[in-house]
Coordinates of C-alpha atoms in Angstrom, one line a residue:
M1 CA 0.0 -0.1 0.0
Q2 CA 1.4 3.4 -1.1
R3 CA 1.9 5.8 1.9
R4 CA 0.3 9.1 1.5
S5 CA 2.8 11.9 1.5
S6 CA 2.7 14.2 4.7
Q7 CA 3.9 17.3 2.7
Y8 CA 1.1 20.0 1.8
Y9 CA 2.3 19.6 -2.0
H10 CA 5.4 18.9 -4.1
D11 CA 7.1 21.2 -6.8
T12 CA 6.3 24.8 -5.4
N13 CA 8.1 26.3 -8.3
G14 CA 6.2 24.3 -11.1
V15 CA 2.8 22.7 -11.0
P16 CA 2.1 21.6 -7.4
L17 CA 1.1 18.1 -7.1
E18 CA -0.4 16.0 -4.1
D19 CA 0.0 12.4 -4.6
G20 CA 0.1 12.7 -8.5
R21 CA -3.1 15.2 -8.4
T22 CA -2.8 18.8 -9.2
H23 CA -3.3 21.1 -6.3
H24 CA -6.3 22.9 -7.4
V25 CA -8.1 21.1 -10.2
G26 CA -7.4 17.8 -8.3
V27 CA -7.0 15.5 -11.3
A28 CA -4.1 13.0 -12.3
K29 CA -2.9 11.5 -15.5
G30 CA -5.4 9.3 -17.3
E31 CA -8.5 10.9 -15.8
V32 CA -9.1 13.8 -18.2
A33 CA -9.7 13.5 -22.1
N34 CA -7.9 15.3 -24.8
R35 CA -11.2 17.1 -25.7
I36 CA -12.6 19.4 -23.0
V37 CA -15.6 21.5 -22.5
L38 CA -15.1 24.3 -19.8
V39 CA -18.1 25.7 -17.9
G40 CA -18.4 28.1 -15.1
S41 CA -21.3 26.6 -13.1
S42 CA -22.0 23.2 -11.6
S43 CA -25.5 23.2 -12.9
R44 CA -24.3 23.6 -16.5
A45 CA -22.0 20.8 -16.0
V46 CA -24.8 18.7 -15.0
T47 CA -26.7 19.7 -18.0
L48 CA -23.8 18.7 -20.2
C49 CA -23.3 15.4 -18.4
S50 CA -26.9 14.5 -19.2
L51 CA -26.2 14.7 -23.1
L52 CA -23.3 12.2 -22.8
D53 CA -23.6 8.6 -24.1
G54 CA -24.2 7.5 -20.5
A55 CA -23.1 8.4 -17.0
P56 CA -19.6 9.8 -16.8
Q57 CA -17.1 7.1 -16.3
F58 CA -14.9 9.3 -13.9
S59 CA -15.9 12.3 -11.8
I60 CA -14.1 14.2 -8.9
K61 CA -14.7 17.4 -7.0
S62 CA -11.6 19.2 -5.8
H63 CA -11.3 21.0 -2.6
R64 CA -10.7 24.2 -4.6
G65 CA -14.1 24.2 -6.3
F66 CA -13.3 22.4 -9.6
E67 CA -15.4 19.6 -10.9
T68 CA -14.3 17.1 -13.6
Y69 CA -16.5 14.6 -15.5
T70 CA -15.1 12.4 -18.0
G71 CA -17.2 10.2 -20.3
T72 CA -18.0 9.9 -24.1
F73 CA -20.2 11.7 -26.7
Q74 CA -21.0 9.9 -29.8
G75 CA -18.2 7.3 -28.8
T76 CA -15.4 10.1 -28.4
P77 CA -13.9 10.7 -24.9
V78 CA -14.7 14.2 -23.5
S79 CA -14.3 15.8 -20.2
I80 CA -16.6 18.5 -18.9
I81 CA -14.9 20.6 -16.3
T82 CA -16.2 23.6 -14.1
T83 CA -13.8 26.5 -13.7
G84 CA -15.7 28.7 -11.5
M85 CA -15.4 32.4 -12.0
G86 CA -12.8 34.8 -13.2
G87 CA -9.3 34.6 -14.9
P88 CA -7.2 33.1 -12.0
M89 CA -9.6 30.1 -11.9
M90 CA -9.3 29.7 -15.7
D91 CA -5.5 30.1 -15.5
F92 CA -5.5 27.0 -12.8
A93 CA -7.6 25.0 -15.1
V94 CA -5.7 25.5 -18.3
R95 CA -2.2 25.0 -16.9
E96 CA -3.0 22.1 -14.6
L97 CA -5.0 20.3 -17.4
R98 CA -2.2 20.8 -19.6
H99 CA 0.3 19.2 -17.1
V100 CA -1.8 15.9 -16.7
V101 CA -3.0 15.4 -20.4
D102 CA -0.5 14.0 -22.9
G103 CA -0.7 15.0 -26.6
D104 CA -3.0 17.6 -28.0
L105 CA -5.7 19.5 -26.3
V106 CA -8.9 20.9 -27.7
M107 CA -10.7 23.3 -25.2
V108 CA -13.9 25.1 -25.8
R109 CA -15.7 27.3 -23.1
L110 CA -19.4 27.5 -22.9
G111 CA -20.2 30.4 -20.6
S112 CA -22.7 33.1 -19.9
C113 CA -22.3 36.8 -20.6
G114 CA -23.8 40.2 -20.7
G115 CA -24.7 41.5 -24.2
L116 CA -23.3 44.8 -25.5
S117 CA -24.3 44.9 -29.0
P118 CA -28.0 45.4 -29.9
E119 CA -28.0 42.0 -31.3
A120 CA -26.8 40.2 -28.3
V121 CA -30.3 39.7 -26.9
P122 CA -31.0 37.6 -23.9
G123 CA -31.0 34.0 -24.9
A124 CA -28.8 34.5 -27.9
V125 CA -25.3 32.8 -28.0
V126 CA -22.2 34.9 -28.8
A127 CA -19.7 32.9 -30.7
N128 CA -16.3 34.8 -30.1
T129 CA -15.0 34.2 -33.6
P130 CA -12.7 37.3 -33.4
G131 CA -11.6 36.3 -29.9
S132 CA -11.4 38.5 -26.9
V133 CA -10.0 41.5 -25.3
R134 CA -9.3 42.0 -21.6
I135 CA -10.5 44.9 -19.4
A136 CA -9.2 45.5 -15.9
R137 CA -9.2 48.1 -13.1
N138 CA -6.0 50.1 -13.0
F139 CA -4.7 50.2 -9.6
D140 CA -2.4 53.1 -10.5
A141 CA -5.2 55.5 -11.4
T142 CA -6.6 58.0 -9.0
F143 CA -10.2 57.4 -9.6
E144 CA -11.0 61.2 -9.0
D145 CA -13.2 61.3 -12.4
E146 CA -14.3 59.3 -15.3
S147 CA -11.0 58.9 -16.7
D148 CA -10.1 56.4 -19.4
A149 CA -7.1 55.7 -17.3
N150 CA -9.2 54.0 -14.5
Y151 CA -9.8 50.9 -16.6
V152 CA -7.2 49.4 -19.2
I153 CA -8.4 47.7 -22.2
S154 CA -5.9 45.4 -24.0
Q155 CA -4.8 46.7 -27.3
R156 CA -4.6 43.3 -28.9
R157 CA -7.2 40.6 -28.8
A158 CA -6.7 37.0 -28.0
A159 CA -7.6 34.9 -31.0
P160 CA -9.1 31.4 -31.1
D161 CA -8.0 28.6 -33.0
V162 CA -9.5 29.5 -36.5
A163 CA -10.8 26.2 -37.6
L164 CA -12.1 25.3 -34.2
A165 CA -14.0 28.6 -33.8
Q166 CA -15.6 28.2 -37.3
R167 CA -16.7 24.7 -36.6
L168 CA -18.2 25.9 -33.2
A169 CA -20.1 28.7 -34.8
A170 CA -21.5 26.4 -37.4
E171 CA -22.7 23.9 -34.8
L172 CA -24.3 26.5 -32.7
A173 CA -26.0 28.1 -35.7
R174 CA -27.9 24.7 -36.2
D175 CA -29.8 25.0 -32.9
C176 CA -29.3 28.5 -31.4
D177 CA -29.7 32.2 -32.2
V178 CA -26.1 33.1 -32.7
V179 CA -24.2 36.4 -32.9
Y180 CA -20.8 36.6 -34.0
G181 CA -18.7 39.1 -32.0
L182 CA -15.6 40.2 -30.1
N183 CA -15.8 39.5 -26.4
A184 CA -14.3 41.3 -23.4
S185 CA -13.2 39.5 -20.2
A186 CA -13.2 41.6 -17.2
D187 CA -11.3 41.2 -14.1
S188 CA -14.5 41.7 -12.0
F189 CA -18.2 41.2 -12.2
Y190 CA -18.8 44.7 -11.1
D191 CA -16.5 47.7 -11.7
A192 CA -14.7 46.6 -14.8
Q193 CA -18.2 45.7 -16.3
G194 CA -19.6 49.2 -15.6
R195 CA -22.0 48.2 -12.9
V196 CA -22.7 51.0 -10.3
D197 CA -22.3 50.7 -6.6
A198 CA -22.6 53.7 -4.5
N199 CA -20.6 52.2 -1.8
F200 CA -17.4 52.4 -3.9
R201 CA -15.6 55.1 -6.0
D202 CA -15.3 53.1 -9.2
C203 CA -15.6 56.0 -11.7
N204 CA -16.6 53.5 -14.3
G205 CA -19.3 55.3 -16.2
N206 CA -17.8 55.3 -19.5
V207 CA -16.7 51.6 -19.4
L208 CA -19.5 50.1 -21.6
E209 CA -19.2 53.0 -24.2
R210 CA -15.5 52.3 -24.6
L211 CA -16.1 48.7 -25.0
R212 CA -18.8 49.2 -27.6
A213 CA -16.4 51.6 -29.4
R214 CA -14.0 48.7 -29.7
G215 CA -16.8 46.5 -31.3
V216 CA -17.3 44.2 -28.3
A217 CA -20.5 42.4 -28.4
S218 CA -20.2 40.5 -25.0
V219 CA -18.6 40.8 -21.7
E220 CA -17.8 38.1 -19.1
M221 CA -14.8 37.1 -17.0
E222 CA -12.9 34.1 -18.3
S223 CA -12.6 33.6 -22.3
C224 CA -9.6 36.0 -22.9
Y225 CA -7.5 34.1 -20.4
L226 CA -8.4 30.7 -22.1
L227 CA -7.5 32.1 -25.5
H228 CA -4.3 33.9 -24.5
L229 CA -3.0 30.8 -22.7
A230 CA -3.7 28.5 -25.6
A231 CA -2.1 30.8 -28.0
H232 CA 0.9 30.9 -25.8
G233 CA 0.7 27.3 -24.6
T234 CA 1.9 23.8 -26.0
R235 CA -0.4 22.2 -28.4
I236 CA -3.8 23.7 -27.2
R237 CA -6.6 24.5 -29.5
A238 CA -9.3 26.8 -28.0
A239 CA -12.5 28.6 -28.8
T240 CA -15.2 30.3 -26.8
C241 CA -18.8 31.1 -26.8
A242 CA -21.3 32.3 -24.1
I243 CA -25.1 32.6 -23.7
V244 CA -26.4 36.1 -23.2
A245 CA -28.1 36.4 -19.8
A246 CA -28.9 40.1 -20.2
N247 CA -28.4 43.0 -22.5
R248 CA -26.6 45.7 -20.7
G249 CA -28.0 48.4 -23.1
T250 CA -31.8 47.7 -22.9
G251 CA -31.7 46.0 -19.3
A252 CA -33.6 42.9 -20.7
V253 CA -33.0 39.8 -18.8
V254 CA -33.6 36.1 -20.1
E255 CA -36.1 33.9 -18.2
K256 CA -34.8 31.1 -16.3
D257 CA -36.5 28.4 -18.2
A258 CA -35.5 30.0 -21.5
F259 CA -31.9 30.2 -20.4
E260 CA -31.8 26.5 -19.4
A261 CA -33.2 25.4 -22.7
V262 CA -30.5 27.4 -24.6
E263 CA -28.0 25.9 -22.3
A264 CA -28.9 22.5 -23.3
R265 CA -29.0 23.3 -27.1
A266 CA -25.7 25.2 -27.0
G267 CA -24.2 22.4 -24.9
R268 CA -25.0 19.7 -27.4
A269 CA -23.5 22.1 -30.2
V270 CA -20.3 22.3 -28.1
L271 CA -20.0 18.6 -27.5
R272 CA -20.6 17.9 -31.2
T273 CA -17.8 20.4 -32.0
V274 CA -15.3 18.9 -29.8
A275 CA -16.2 15.2 -30.7
A276 CA -16.0 15.7 -34.5
L277 CA -12.9 17.9 -34.7
P278 CA -9.6 16.1 -34.8
A279 CA -7.5 16.7 -31.8
D280 CA -4.3 16.8 -33.8
V281 CA -2.8 20.3 -33.8
P282 CA -0.8 20.9 -37.0
P283 CA 2.7 22.2 -36.4
P284 CA 3.0 26.0 -37.2
P285 CA 4.5 26.8 -40.6
P286 CA 8.1 28.0 -40.5
A287 CA 8.5 31.8 -40.0
P288 CA 9.4 33.5 -43.4
R289 CA 12.8 34.9 -43.5
E290 CA 12.6 38.6 -43.7
T291 CA 14.8 40.7 -46.1
G292 CA 16.9 43.6 -44.9
A293 CA 14.4 46.0 -46.2
E294 CA 11.6 44.3 -44.5
L295 CA 13.6 44.3 -41.2
G296 CA 14.2 48.1 -41.6
S297 CA 10.5 48.7 -42.2
A298 CA 9.6 46.7 -39.1
L299 CA 12.1 48.5 -36.9
R300 CA 10.8 51.9 -38.2
A301 CA 7.3 50.8 -37.3
M302 CA 8.3 49.8 -33.8
Q303 CA 10.0 53.1 -33.3
I304 CA 6.9 54.9 -34.2
R305 CA 4.8 52.8 -31.8
L306 CA 7.1 53.5 -29.0
G307 CA 6.8 57.2 -29.6
M308 CA 10.0 57.9 -31.3
R309 CA 10.1 59.9 -34.4
P310 CA 12.4 58.3 -37.1
E311 CA 13.3 60.5 -40.0
G312 CA 10.3 61.0 -42.2
A313 CA 7.7 59.9 -39.7
T314 CA 4.5 61.9 -39.4
E315 CA 1.6 62.1 -37.0
A316 CA -0.4 60.2 -39.5
D317 CA 2.0 57.3 -39.3
R318 CA 1.6 57.2 -35.6
K319 CA -2.1 57.1 -35.7
R320 CA -2.2 54.4 -38.3
F321 CA 0.0 52.1 -36.3
E322 CA -2.0 52.8 -33.2
D323 CA -5.2 51.7 -35.1
E324 CA -3.6 48.6 -36.4
D325 CA -2.5 47.6 -32.9
L326 CA -6.1 47.7 -31.6
D327 CA -7.1 44.9 -33.9
R328 CA -3.9 42.8 -34.0
P329 CA -4.5 39.4 -32.5
Y330 CA -2.2 37.4 -30.2
G331 CA -0.9 34.0 -31.3
R332 CA -2.9 32.8 -34.2

């Protein structure tokens, strides 16, 4: 009989493990499939588990709030995992799952969100085909007025895997009212999403307008973290979508029964997506070799973006590069 370790965990400078299980998600090698559906809530996980071929063959609830269910959908092994709320929880999930699963990973998030565009009505599903930006409270701001400095919106968007995102959008469109749009992941449910609380000086009255000006259709708290980590991780393909619970412009809120019905239809679409798509991640194409002229042009562009003024640079050049940066994706 193997003796249980008396240490709190091992490998404090890597991925901490307790007797072979990750410290937060609580899973070990062989317990998680290569195709993963990530959800925020336990009830959504239960709904998706009811769509599997049968009862999950493996399940575990960690002491940190994560739940993992592994079974099959249409004969293909899949795992349904709850991540809770916010970026740090998503970070735990993606990193620890990558640590215990060998080979390629396919990850799709089915979440809930607030709609910002007029089309993102309650009960619709926003497929984040363009990806997601991030918005966060700026701790260096003074919060003395409604300054843009109070909340930082990332200039670049985290992009999904293109083939996976397109397949997801097509599957969702079979059964759901789908909106295709950019998402914003906030570091809070309250201030960075423009909610007003008289007990705090948040100075966030312009947050939603700024997000709409960037073309954001939905706002939640997790998707950008998943897409960013996947783009900078090893052999991870990721895409995200979310059900609109309320439209922040009109104030309309979905009925509970209607939300649960959409949850089941969208859940089936997500499961079809991960089950049908090959898990193999093709190797990235070799980077093209740049000529001396191209390198010089790239250096000049970088100097302009950094506020320098190389010979011949104009204010129009600076503005053009600034606009390009706002829509330049990470990774893919």
